[in-house]
Coordinates of C-alpha atoms in Angstrom, one line a residue:
Chain H
M1 CA 2.8 41.2 -12.0
G2 CA 1.7 39.2 -15.0
D3 CA 3.7 36.1 -14.2
V4 CA 1.9 34.9 -11.1
P5 CA -0.4 32.1 -12.0
S6 CA -4.1 32.3 -11.1
V7 CA -5.1 29.5 -8.7
A8 CA -8.5 28.2 -7.7
A9 CA -9.0 25.9 -4.8
L10 CA -12.1 23.7 -4.5
V11 CA -13.0 22.8 -0.9
S12 CA -15.4 20.4 0.5
A13 CA -17.5 20.3 3.7
G14 CA -15.6 18.6 6.4
R15 CA -16.9 16.6 9.3
H16 CA -15.2 15.1 12.3
P17 CA -15.3 11.3 11.7
L18 CA -16.5 10.4 15.2
T19 CA -18.5 13.3 16.4
G20 CA -19.7 14.6 13.0
V21 CA -18.9 18.2 14.1
P22 CA -18.6 20.5 11.0
R23 CA -14.9 21.5 10.5
A24 CA -12.6 22.4 7.6
C25 CA -11.4 19.2 5.8
R26 CA -7.7 19.0 6.7
G27 CA -6.6 18.1 3.1
D28 CA -8.7 20.9 1.6
A29 CA -7.5 23.5 4.1
V30 CA -3.9 22.6 3.2
A31 CA -4.7 22.9 -0.5
M32 CA -6.1 26.3 0.2
A33 CA -3.0 27.4 2.1
L34 CA -0.7 26.3 -0.7
G35 CA -2.9 28.1 -3.3
R36 CA -2.8 31.3 -1.3
A37 CA 1.0 31.1 -0.9
L38 CA 1.3 30.6 -4.7
A39 CA -1.1 33.1 -6.1
G40 CA -1.6 35.8 -3.5
E41 CA -4.2 38.2 -5.0
K42 CA -5.0 35.9 -7.9
F43 CA -6.4 33.1 -5.6
A44 CA -10.1 32.2 -5.5
L45 CA -11.8 29.7 -3.2
F46 CA -14.8 27.7 -4.4
H47 CA -17.3 25.4 -2.7
I48 CA -19.9 23.4 -4.6
G49 CA -22.9 22.7 -2.3
S50 CA -25.0 24.4 0.2
V51 CA -24.6 28.1 1.1
D52 CA -25.5 27.4 4.7
E53 CA -22.7 24.8 5.1
P54 CA -21.3 25.5 8.6
S55 CA -17.8 24.3 7.9
L56 CA -17.2 27.1 5.3
R57 CA -16.6 29.6 8.1
D58 CA -13.6 27.5 9.1
Y59 CA -11.9 28.0 5.8
L60 CA -12.3 31.8 6.3
A61 CA -10.7 31.4 9.7
Y62 CA -7.8 29.6 8.1
G63 CA -7.0 32.6 5.9
A64 CA -9.4 32.9 2.9
D65 CA -11.0 36.3 2.4
K66 CA -14.1 35.0 0.8
V67 CA -15.6 31.8 -0.4
E68 CA -17.6 31.6 -3.7
V69 CA -20.4 29.1 -3.3
I70 CA -21.9 27.4 -6.3
P71 CA -25.3 26.1 -5.1
A72 CA -25.8 22.4 -5.9
N73 CA -27.5 19.4 -4.5
K74 CA -25.4 16.6 -2.9
G75 CA -24.0 13.9 -5.2
D76 CA -25.4 14.9 -8.6
V77 CA -23.2 17.8 -9.7
D78 CA -22.5 18.1 -13.4
I79 CA -18.7 18.0 -13.6
N80 CA -18.6 19.9 -16.9
A81 CA -20.4 22.8 -15.3
V82 CA -17.8 22.9 -12.5
A83 CA -15.1 22.7 -15.2
D84 CA -16.6 25.8 -16.8
V85 CA -16.4 27.7 -13.6
V86 CA -12.7 27.1 -13.0
K87 CA -11.5 26.9 -16.7
N88 CA -9.9 30.3 -16.6
F89 CA -7.5 29.4 -13.8
D90 CA -4.0 28.2 -14.4
I91 CA -4.0 25.8 -11.5
V92 CA -6.9 24.1 -9.8
L93 CA -6.2 22.7 -6.4
T94 CA -8.3 20.1 -4.5
G95 CA -7.9 17.9 -1.5
T96 CA -7.2 14.2 -1.8
R97 CA -10.3 12.8 -0.2
A98 CA -13.6 14.2 1.1
E99 CA -14.5 13.5 4.7
V100 CA -18.2 13.0 4.2
A101 CA -20.0 10.4 2.1
A102 CA -17.9 7.9 0.1
G103 CA -14.7 9.9 -0.1
S104 CA -13.7 8.2 -3.2
G105 CA -11.0 10.7 -4.2
M106 CA -12.4 10.7 -7.7
F107 CA -13.2 14.5 -8.0
P108 CA -9.8 15.8 -9.2
Y109 CA -9.7 13.0 -11.8
M110 CA -13.2 13.7 -13.1
L111 CA -12.5 17.5 -13.1
A112 CA -9.2 17.0 -15.1
H113 CA -11.0 14.7 -17.5
A114 CA -13.7 17.4 -18.0
M115 CA -11.2 20.1 -18.4
A116 CA -9.0 17.9 -20.7
C117 CA -5.9 18.7 -18.7
P118 CA -3.4 16.6 -16.7
V119 CA -3.9 15.8 -13.1
V120 CA -1.2 15.3 -10.5
T121 CA -2.2 13.8 -7.1
N122 CA -0.5 13.5 -3.7
A123 CA 1.3 16.8 -4.1
L124 CA 3.4 17.9 -1.2
D125 CA 4.9 21.1 -2.6
I126 CA 4.2 23.2 -5.6
R127 CA 6.7 25.6 -7.3
V128 CA 6.1 27.8 -10.3
D129 CA 9.0 28.5 -12.7
Q130 CA 8.6 31.1 -15.3
S131 CA 10.4 30.6 -18.6
D132 CA 10.3 31.8 -22.2
T133 CA 8.2 28.7 -23.2
G134 CA 5.5 29.5 -20.6
T135 CA 4.6 28.7 -17.0
N136 CA 6.1 25.5 -15.7
V137 CA 4.7 24.0 -12.5
V138 CA 7.0 21.7 -10.6
I139 CA 5.3 19.4 -8.1
S140 CA 6.8 17.3 -5.4
Q141 CA 4.7 14.1 -5.2
F142 CA 4.4 11.9 -2.1
L143 CA 5.3 8.2 -2.7
P144 CA 5.4 5.5 0.0
K145 CA 8.7 4.3 1.6
G146 CA 10.0 7.8 2.0
Q147 CA 10.4 8.5 -1.7
R148 CA 9.5 11.8 -3.3
R149 CA 9.0 12.4 -7.0
S150 CA 9.3 15.7 -8.9
I151 CA 6.9 16.3 -11.8
A152 CA 6.9 19.2 -14.2
S153 CA 3.8 20.2 -16.1
A154 CA 2.5 23.1 -18.1
T155 CA -0.7 24.9 -17.1
P156 CA -3.7 24.4 -17.0
L157 CA -3.4 21.7 -14.5
V158 CA -5.4 20.0 -11.7
I159 CA -3.5 19.2 -8.5
A160 CA -4.8 17.1 -5.6
V161 CA -2.8 18.0 -2.5
H162 CA -1.7 15.4 0.0
P163 CA -2.6 16.1 3.6
F164 CA 1.1 15.8 4.6
A165 CA 1.9 18.9 2.5
A166 CA 3.9 21.4 4.5
A167 CA 1.5 24.3 5.0
T168 CA 1.0 26.2 8.2
L169 CA -2.6 26.7 9.1
K170 CA -3.4 29.5 11.5
Y171 CA -6.9 29.8 12.9
A172 CA -8.1 33.4 13.5
H173 CA -11.6 34.0 14.9
S174 CA -11.7 37.6 13.6
R175 CA -11.3 36.3 10.0
R176 CA -14.0 33.8 10.6
V177 CA -16.4 36.6 11.4
S178 CA -15.2 39.2 8.8
G179 CA -14.9 36.9 5.8
T180 CA -17.7 36.8 3.3
I181 CA -19.5 33.9 1.6
N182 CA -20.8 34.8 -1.9
V183 CA -23.2 32.9 -4.1
I184 CA -22.3 32.7 -7.8
G185 CA -24.3 31.0 -10.6
S186 CA -25.4 27.4 -10.1
V187 CA -24.5 24.0 -11.4
S188 CA -26.9 21.9 -13.2
A189 CA -27.6 18.4 -12.0
A190 CA -26.4 15.4 -13.8
P191 CA -26.9 11.7 -13.3
A192 CA -24.5 10.4 -10.7
R193 CA -21.5 8.4 -12.0
Q194 CA -20.9 7.0 -8.5
P195 CA -22.7 3.7 -7.6
S196 CA -25.8 4.3 -5.5
W197 CA -24.7 3.6 -2.0
A198 CA -27.1 2.2 0.6
V199 CA -25.8 3.2 4.0
E200 CA -26.3 0.6 6.7
A201 CA -28.0 1.7 9.9
A202 CA -25.9 -0.2 12.4
P203 CA -22.1 -0.2 12.6
R204 CA -20.4 -3.6 11.9
R205 CA -17.0 -4.9 10.8
P206 CA -16.4 -5.6 7.1
V207 CA -16.3 -9.3 6.2
R208 CA -13.2 -10.5 4.6
L209 CA -13.5 -12.4 1.3
K210 CA -12.1 -15.9 1.7
A211 CA -11.8 -18.7 -0.8
A212 CA -14.2 -21.6 0.1
E213 CA -12.1 -24.6 1.1
K214 CA -13.6 -28.0 0.7
Q215 CA -11.8 -30.1 3.3
A216 CA -12.6 -33.3 5.1
G217 CA -13.0 -33.1 8.8
H218 CA -9.9 -35.1 9.4
A219 CA -7.8 -32.7 7.2
R220 CA -9.2 -29.7 9.2
L221 CA -8.3 -31.3 12.5
L222 CA -4.8 -32.1 11.2
S223 CA -4.3 -28.5 10.0
A224 CA -5.2 -27.3 13.5
I225 CA -2.3 -29.1 15.1
V226 CA 0.3 -28.7 12.3
S227 CA 2.4 -25.7 13.0
E228 CA 2.9 -23.3 10.1
A229 CA 6.3 -23.5 8.5
K230 CA 7.5 -20.3 10.0
G231 CA 10.9 -19.3 11.2
G232 CA 13.8 -18.7 8.9
V233 CA 17.4 -19.6 8.7
V234 CA 19.5 -19.4 11.9
A235 CA 23.2 -18.8 11.6
F236 CA 25.1 -20.4 14.5
E237 CA 28.4 -21.3 12.9
G238 CA 31.5 -19.4 12.1
T239 CA 33.2 -16.1 13.1
T240 CA 31.3 -12.8 13.2
V241 CA 32.9 -12.0 9.8
D242 CA 31.3 -15.1 8.3
K243 CA 28.0 -14.2 9.9
A244 CA 28.2 -10.6 8.5
Q245 CA 28.7 -12.2 5.1
V246 CA 25.6 -14.3 5.6
V247 CA 23.5 -11.2 6.3
L248 CA 25.0 -9.3 3.4
N249 CA 24.2 -12.3 1.1
Y250 CA 20.7 -12.3 2.4
L251 CA 20.3 -8.6 1.7
R252 CA 21.7 -9.0 -1.8
E253 CA 19.7 -12.1 -2.6
H254 CA 16.5 -10.3 -1.9
R255 CA 17.7 -7.1 -3.5
L256 CA 17.3 -5.1 -0.4
V257 CA 20.5 -3.2 -0.9
D258 CA 21.9 -1.8 -4.1
F259 CA 25.6 -2.6 -3.8
Chain F
M1 CA -15.7 -63.6 22.8
N2 CA -14.5 -60.2 21.8
P3 CA -11.4 -59.0 23.4
P4 CA -11.9 -55.7 25.4
K5 CA -11.3 -52.5 23.5
R6 CA -8.0 -51.0 24.4
I7 CA -6.3 -47.7 23.5
D8 CA -2.8 -48.2 22.3
P9 CA -0.7 -45.7 24.2
R10 CA 1.8 -45.6 21.4
R11 CA -0.7 -44.9 18.6
A12 CA 0.3 -42.6 15.8
Y13 CA 1.1 -39.1 16.9
R14 CA 2.9 -36.0 15.7
V15 CA 4.4 -33.1 17.6
G16 CA 2.3 -30.0 17.7
P17 CA 3.5 -26.4 17.7
Q18 CA 3.8 -26.3 21.5
G19 CA 6.0 -29.4 21.4
L20 CA 3.2 -31.6 22.8
R21 CA 2.3 -35.0 21.4
R22 CA -1.0 -35.0 19.5
I23 CA -2.5 -38.3 18.5
V24 CA -3.7 -38.6 14.9
L25 CA -7.2 -39.8 14.6
G26 CA -7.9 -42.7 12.3
E27 CA -4.2 -43.8 12.1
I28 CA -2.7 -47.0 13.4
S29 CA 0.9 -46.9 14.5
V30 CA 3.4 -49.3 13.0
N31 CA 6.0 -50.4 15.5
G32 CA 5.4 -47.3 17.6
T33 CA 6.6 -44.8 14.9
T34 CA 4.4 -42.2 13.2
S35 CA 3.0 -43.8 10.1
A36 CA 3.7 -42.8 6.5
T37 CA 0.4 -41.0 6.0
V38 CA 1.2 -38.7 8.9
E39 CA 4.6 -37.9 7.3
A40 CA 2.8 -37.2 4.0
S41 CA 0.4 -34.8 5.7
R42 CA 3.4 -32.8 7.0
R43 CA 4.5 -32.2 3.4
P44 CA 2.5 -29.4 1.8
K45 CA 0.2 -30.9 -0.8
A46 CA 0.3 -29.7 -4.3
K47 CA -2.7 -27.4 -4.7
P48 CA -5.2 -28.2 -7.6
L49 CA -5.7 -25.9 -10.5
R50 CA -8.6 -23.5 -10.0
T51 CA -10.2 -24.4 -13.3
T52 CA -9.4 -26.6 -16.3
I53 CA -12.0 -25.1 -18.6
Q54 CA -10.7 -22.8 -21.4
P55 CA -11.7 -19.3 -20.2
T56 CA -14.2 -17.4 -22.2
K57 CA -14.5 -14.4 -19.9
W58 CA -11.8 -12.5 -18.0
H59 CA -11.0 -10.8 -14.8
M60 CA -8.2 -8.4 -15.0
V61 CA -5.8 -7.2 -12.3
V62 CA -3.3 -4.4 -12.7
A63 CA -0.6 -3.8 -10.1
H64 CA 2.8 -2.3 -9.7
S65 CA 5.6 -4.5 -8.3
Y66 CA 8.0 -3.3 -5.7
R67 CA 11.6 -4.6 -5.7
G68 CA 10.7 -7.5 -8.0
R69 CA 7.7 -8.8 -6.0
L70 CA 4.1 -8.0 -5.5
D71 CA 3.2 -6.8 -2.1
D72 CA 0.4 -8.3 0.1
H73 CA -2.0 -5.7 -1.1
A74 CA -1.5 -6.5 -4.8
R75 CA -1.7 -10.3 -3.9
E76 CA -5.1 -9.6 -2.3
A77 CA -6.3 -8.0 -5.5
I78 CA -5.2 -11.0 -7.6
A79 CA -6.8 -13.4 -5.0
C80 CA -10.0 -11.4 -5.2
A81 CA -10.1 -11.8 -8.9
A82 CA -9.5 -15.5 -8.7
I83 CA -12.0 -16.1 -5.9
L84 CA -14.8 -14.2 -7.7
A85 CA -14.0 -15.9 -11.0
E86 CA -16.5 -18.5 -12.4
P87 CA -15.0 -21.7 -13.8
D88 CA -15.1 -20.3 -17.3
T89 CA -13.5 -17.0 -16.2
G90 CA -9.7 -16.5 -16.5
V91 CA -7.6 -14.2 -14.4
L92 CA -5.3 -11.9 -16.3
V93 CA -2.6 -10.1 -14.3
V94 CA -0.7 -7.1 -15.6
V95 CA 2.4 -6.5 -13.5
L96 CA 4.0 -3.1 -14.0
G97 CA 7.6 -3.5 -13.1
T98 CA 9.9 -6.4 -12.8
F99 CA 8.6 -9.7 -11.4
Q100 CA 10.5 -12.9 -10.9
E101 CA 8.3 -15.0 -8.8
D102 CA 6.0 -17.9 -9.8
P103 CA 2.6 -16.3 -10.7
S104 CA 0.5 -19.5 -10.3
P105 CA 0.3 -19.6 -6.5
L106 CA -1.1 -16.1 -6.6
G107 CA -4.0 -17.3 -8.7
A108 CA -3.0 -15.8 -12.0
D109 CA -3.9 -17.7 -15.2
R110 CA -2.2 -15.4 -17.5
I111 CA 0.4 -12.8 -16.6
A112 CA 2.0 -10.0 -18.6
I113 CA 5.1 -8.4 -17.1
V114 CA 5.8 -4.9 -18.2
D115 CA 9.4 -4.4 -17.1
D116 CA 9.8 -0.8 -18.3
L117 CA 6.7 0.7 -16.5
D118 CA 8.2 0.6 -13.1
W119 CA 6.6 2.3 -10.1
S120 CA 9.5 4.7 -10.0
R121 CA 8.6 6.1 -13.4
Y122 CA 5.7 8.5 -14.0
E123 CA 4.3 7.8 -17.5
P124 CA 0.5 8.0 -17.0
V125 CA -0.4 8.3 -20.7
R126 CA 1.7 5.2 -21.6
E127 CA 0.2 3.2 -18.7
E128 CA -3.3 4.1 -19.8
A129 CA -2.5 3.2 -23.4
L130 CA -1.2 -0.2 -22.3
V131 CA -4.2 -0.9 -20.1
D132 CA -6.5 0.1 -22.9
A133 CA -4.8 -2.4 -25.2
F134 CA -5.5 -5.2 -22.7
L135 CA -9.1 -3.9 -22.2
Q136 CA -9.7 -4.2 -26.0
D137 CA -8.0 -7.6 -26.3
Y138 CA -9.7 -9.3 -23.4
C139 CA -12.9 -7.2 -22.6
P140 CA -12.6 -8.1 -18.9
E141 CA -15.8 -8.4 -16.9
H142 CA -14.2 -6.9 -13.8
I143 CA -11.0 -5.0 -13.2
F144 CA -9.3 -5.1 -9.8
L145 CA -6.6 -2.8 -8.6
P146 CA -5.0 -2.4 -5.1
D147 CA -5.9 1.1 -3.9
N148 CA -2.4 2.2 -2.9
S149 CA -0.2 5.2 -3.4
L150 CA 2.5 3.3 -5.4
G151 CA 0.6 4.3 -8.6
D152 CA -2.2 1.7 -8.7
G153 CA -4.8 3.9 -7.0
D154 CA -3.8 6.7 -9.3
L155 CA -4.1 4.5 -12.4
G156 CA -7.4 3.1 -11.3
R157 CA -8.9 6.5 -10.8
R158 CA -7.7 7.7 -14.1
L159 CA -9.3 4.7 -15.8
L160 CA -12.5 5.3 -13.9
A161 CA -12.6 8.9 -14.9
K162 CA -12.0 8.0 -18.6
Q163 CA -14.2 4.9 -18.9
Q164 CA -17.9 5.5 -18.6
S165 CA -18.3 2.2 -16.7
S166 CA -19.1 2.1 -13.1
G167 CA -16.5 1.7 -10.4
A168 CA -15.7 2.1 -6.7
T169 CA -12.7 3.0 -4.7
H170 CA -11.5 2.2 -1.1
V171 CA -13.6 -1.0 -1.2
I172 CA -13.3 -2.8 2.1
E173 CA -15.8 -5.6 1.7
I174 CA -16.4 -7.6 -1.5
D175 CA -18.3 -10.7 -2.7
R176 CA -19.9 -11.9 -5.9
K177 CA -23.0 -9.7 -5.4
H178 CA -21.9 -6.5 -3.6
I179 CA -19.2 -4.3 -2.4
A180 CA -19.0 -2.1 0.8
I181 CA -17.0 0.9 1.7
V182 CA -16.6 2.9 4.9
W183 CA -19.1 5.7 4.9
S184 CA -18.0 9.2 6.0
S185 CA -14.8 7.7 7.5
G186 CA -16.9 6.5 10.5
N187 CA -17.8 3.0 11.6
R188 CA -20.8 2.4 9.3
L189 CA -20.6 0.7 5.9
A190 CA -22.3 1.6 2.6
C191 CA -23.2 -1.1 0.1
A192 CA -23.6 -1.1 -3.7
P193 CA -23.8 -3.8 -6.4
L194 CA -20.4 -5.1 -7.7
P195 CA -19.2 -2.6 -10.3
R196 CA -16.8 -3.2 -13.2
I197 CA -13.7 -1.5 -11.8
V198 CA -12.9 -2.2 -8.1
L199 CA -10.1 -0.5 -6.2
L200 CA -9.5 -2.6 -3.1
D201 CA -8.3 -1.3 0.3
P202 CA -5.8 -3.5 2.1
G203 CA -7.2 -6.3 4.2
A204 CA -10.5 -6.8 2.2
V205 CA -9.5 -10.2 0.9
D206 CA -7.6 -13.2 2.4
A207 CA -4.8 -13.9 -0.1
N208 CA -4.4 -17.6 0.9
L209 CA -5.8 -19.7 -1.9
P210 CA -6.6 -23.4 -1.8
F211 CA -5.9 -23.5 -5.6
V212 CA -3.4 -22.3 -8.1
G213 CA -3.7 -20.5 -11.5
A214 CA -2.3 -21.6 -14.8
G215 CA 0.4 -19.0 -14.6
E216 CA 1.0 -18.6 -18.3
K217 CA 3.3 -15.8 -19.3
I218 CA 2.1 -13.7 -22.3
A219 CA 3.7 -11.0 -24.4
V220 CA 3.0 -7.4 -23.8
P221 CA 1.2 -5.6 -26.7
S222 CA 3.2 -2.7 -28.1
T223 CA 1.5 0.6 -27.6
G224 CA 3.5 3.0 -29.7
L225 CA 4.9 6.2 -28.6
A226 CA 2.9 8.2 -26.1
S227 CA 3.4 11.9 -25.6
E228 CA 3.3 12.6 -21.9
R229 CA 1.9 15.9 -20.8
C230 CA 3.8 15.8 -17.5
V231 CA 7.6 15.5 -17.3
D232 CA 9.0 13.1 -14.7
L233 CA 12.0 14.9 -13.1
G234 CA 12.9 11.8 -11.2
L235 CA 12.8 10.4 -7.7
A236 CA 14.4 12.0 -4.7
P237 CA 14.8 9.6 -1.8
S238 CA 14.5 11.5 1.4
K239 CA 17.1 10.9 4.1
P240 CA 16.0 8.1 6.5
S241 CA 16.7 10.4 9.4
E242 CA 14.2 13.0 8.0
I243 CA 11.2 10.9 7.4
A244 CA 8.8 9.4 9.9
L245 CA 9.6 5.9 11.1
E246 CA 6.3 4.6 9.7
E247 CA 7.4 5.5 6.2
A248 CA 10.9 4.1 6.3
D249 CA 11.8 1.2 4.0
F250 CA 14.8 -0.1 6.0
I251 CA 15.0 0.1 9.8
V252 CA 17.8 -0.9 12.0
S253 CA 16.4 -1.3 15.5
A254 CA 18.2 -1.4 18.9
G255 CA 17.2 -3.5 21.9
N256 CA 18.6 -4.4 25.3
G257 CA 21.5 -6.2 23.7
V258 CA 22.9 -3.0 22.2
H259 CA 25.3 -1.1 24.4
S260 CA 26.8 1.5 22.0
I261 CA 24.1 3.5 20.1
A262 CA 26.9 5.2 18.2
T263 CA 27.8 1.9 16.5
L264 CA 24.2 1.2 15.7
E265 CA 23.8 4.6 14.2
E266 CA 26.9 4.1 12.1
L267 CA 25.5 0.7 10.9
A268 CA 22.2 2.5 10.0
R269 CA 24.1 5.2 8.1
S270 CA 26.1 2.6 6.1
L271 CA 22.9 0.7 5.2
D272 CA 20.9 3.9 4.5
A273 CA 18.4 2.9 7.2
A274 CA 16.3 4.6 9.8
V275 CA 16.9 4.0 13.5
G276 CA 14.3 2.4 15.7
A277 CA 14.2 0.9 19.2
S278 CA 12.4 -1.5 21.4
R279 CA 10.7 -0.3 24.6
V280 CA 13.6 -1.4 26.8
A281 CA 16.2 0.7 24.8
V282 CA 13.9 3.7 25.0
D283 CA 13.2 3.3 28.7
D284 CA 17.0 3.1 29.3
G285 CA 17.2 6.5 27.6
K286 CA 19.3 5.2 24.8
L287 CA 17.0 6.6 22.1
P288 CA 14.0 9.0 22.2
R289 CA 10.5 7.9 22.7
S290 CA 9.6 8.8 19.1
K291 CA 11.8 5.9 17.9
Q292 CA 9.9 3.2 19.9
I293 CA 8.5 0.4 17.8
G294 CA 5.8 -1.8 19.2
A295 CA 2.4 -1.8 20.8
S296 CA 2.9 1.4 22.8
G297 CA 5.1 2.9 20.1
K298 CA 4.9 3.0 16.4
T299 CA 3.8 0.4 13.9
V300 CA 6.2 0.2 11.0
S301 CA 5.8 -1.4 7.5
A302 CA 9.4 -1.4 6.4
T303 CA 10.5 -3.9 3.7
T304 CA 13.6 -4.8 5.8
Y305 CA 13.7 -4.8 9.6
F306 CA 17.0 -5.4 11.3
A307 CA 16.5 -6.2 15.0
V308 CA 19.8 -5.9 16.9
G309 CA 19.8 -7.3 20.4
I310 CA 16.0 -7.5 20.5
S311 CA 14.4 -10.6 22.1
G312 CA 11.0 -9.9 20.4
A313 CA 8.3 -9.5 23.0
V314 CA 4.8 -9.9 21.6
Q315 CA 4.2 -6.2 22.0
H316 CA 7.3 -5.5 19.8
L317 CA 6.3 -8.1 17.3
Q318 CA 2.9 -6.4 16.9
G319 CA 4.7 -3.3 15.7
I320 CA 6.6 -5.1 13.0
K321 CA 3.7 -7.3 11.8
S322 CA 3.8 -6.0 8.2
C323 CA 7.6 -6.0 7.8
R324 CA 8.5 -8.3 4.9
H325 CA 12.1 -9.3 5.8
V326 CA 13.1 -9.5 9.4
I327 CA 16.8 -10.1 10.2
A328 CA 17.6 -10.6 13.9
V329 CA 20.9 -10.5 15.8
N330 CA 20.8 -12.1 19.2
R331 CA 22.9 -14.0 21.6
D332 CA 19.9 -16.2 22.7
P333 CA 18.9 -18.8 20.2
G334 CA 15.6 -19.3 22.1
A335 CA 14.5 -15.7 21.9
P336 CA 11.0 -15.3 20.5
I337 CA 12.3 -13.1 17.7
V338 CA 14.0 -16.2 16.2
K339 CA 10.6 -17.6 15.3
R340 CA 9.6 -14.4 13.6
A341 CA 12.8 -13.6 11.8
D342 CA 13.6 -14.8 8.3
L343 CA 17.3 -14.8 9.2
T344 CA 18.8 -15.0 12.7
V345 CA 22.4 -14.5 13.5
I346 CA 23.5 -15.9 16.9
A347 CA 26.2 -13.4 17.9
D348 CA 27.1 -10.6 20.2
A349 CA 25.5 -7.4 18.9
E350 CA 28.5 -5.2 19.4
E351 CA 31.1 -7.5 17.6
F352 CA 28.6 -8.3 14.9
M353 CA 27.7 -4.7 14.1
Q354 CA 31.4 -3.8 13.8
A355 CA 32.0 -6.8 11.5
L356 CA 29.0 -5.9 9.3
I357 CA 30.0 -2.2 9.1
T358 CA 33.4 -3.2 7.8
R359 CA 31.9 -5.8 5.4
V360 CA 29.3 -3.3 4.0
A361 CA 32.0 -0.7 3.5
Q362 CA 34.2 -3.2 1.6
A363 CA 31.2 -4.3 -0.5
R364 CA 30.3 -0.7 -1.4
E365 CA 33.9 0.0 -2.5
Q366 CA 34.0 -3.1 -4.6
S367 CA 30.7 -2.3 -6.3
E368 CA 31.9 1.3 -7.0
L369 CA 35.1 -0.1 -8.6
K370 CA 33.0 -2.5 -10.6
G371 CA 30.7 0.3 -11.7
D372 CA 33.7 2.4 -12.7
S373 CA 35.2 -0.4 -14.8
N374 CA 31.9 -1.1 -16.5
G375 CA 31.3 2.6 -17.2

């Protein structure tokens, strides 16, 4: 079968947000499941980081046969070296956001930039069409307000999978034990492009940015007793048909309906 | 001899939100009526311009509009740019999509409206080329974008990957000196100096400004033809009955005043809306628990929320906090939902729903006929 695309999935170490227990990152596990469904034999799973990472076994339990680990230190990975590792794959899958550290969601974009190929994010479903002109990947993209967008692209391509993607994850302890974790090559360190984050020791709520308002005391007291102009139009008058027309006019005026 | 000090019981007052009389300090009543200055304070005062100095530096905001307006998240990004701006810094706003509102109350000094780069289109290369053109013209000190899935989060990250300048995403706290993000999705924050490109999370900034911007409209630079590497195959709206209630854009919701759920569902179908319910309707078994909206149910963020026969208990109003347009139908003009709703119809739910279904069907037919004659 020469027409099945080769797919690589890059997974990150997951941590439970409250307890910090190592686990598979949900978005990455979904990306892995989509990749396995697409490519079958021609699927490879990569992790850049520590070989001893405890959450990698979870990915094995969710269906991967083996994980290729590229040893690297946290935070200072040379993205071009990562691009070299996955450059021979038609499709590179990632999750949307990492669970540890900043979780900026920048990785797929940086990788696509290094590979000089397009990136499509928030993918819910991936379909591969074979045609005479080459492989055509059709992606269903998540948009807010219940909208879905279809995007077609040629390979190579980086796709970040949305956590809502329809993939069934089945956990099997036997696969967790029997799966293998291999070490391949290494990635050179590069100066971090991310800002240097200083993590605060104690939890606190973020402070909202507010415009400084210079007001006299009298004005402030007044504003405390003046009710905000809230509450809209009330339609008392007329028959129900008239009132229905009022509602329809409102919907049309604010372009909430398209008729 | 000085006369004894007396407090005039009919001194100037105005009626507060609870309907109680509140005396106004420093005012003297004239013939027992509220004085002119009190009347003046009731009228919203015109806000001053943020700055009158000709800008030499710029802050830039890029945001997609939705249905011809900028949502609260995008407004926060513009407010952030305006609050952090020095007196000699201008705020340049690039709106992708149609926009009809007045830009000055948002804090924008210059605004460029790109009608044909709507959120519904997927043209990343053209978007980037356009933003690049603005970056070259204005060299903004800082660029602010709302970190949403409407396309701004995507655009911002593509800019960040391409530009070699520093940037941060999911920013939850910001001031002139520093930014903070949530670390490891827990409850601790991580701080860094303010970078050039900032993608703001919702709620990081208060969008109420005590000043206005100049609001000058500018022309959009032409970018030439861009060859997209991805082909947009178009949008496919999912059926309102299939998506989660939290995602729905139009919700018709039933309360105690609705007796026939069939009519309500017909109304929802005719308006292409999802069906929700208040706690009472769910407790009565009219609709399943998964449809409940409110404190113990779901929190929705629909653009349009149609509350039929719902009185609007605070627990329910909590669930519809972020809905933009609330339309209520109720028999009781004193119901708390009337205060929240943008439009209230005082009518019997059943009769009104029937009338609206008929009217909507007529309107749809007319618009189809019109569309046929135009085409």
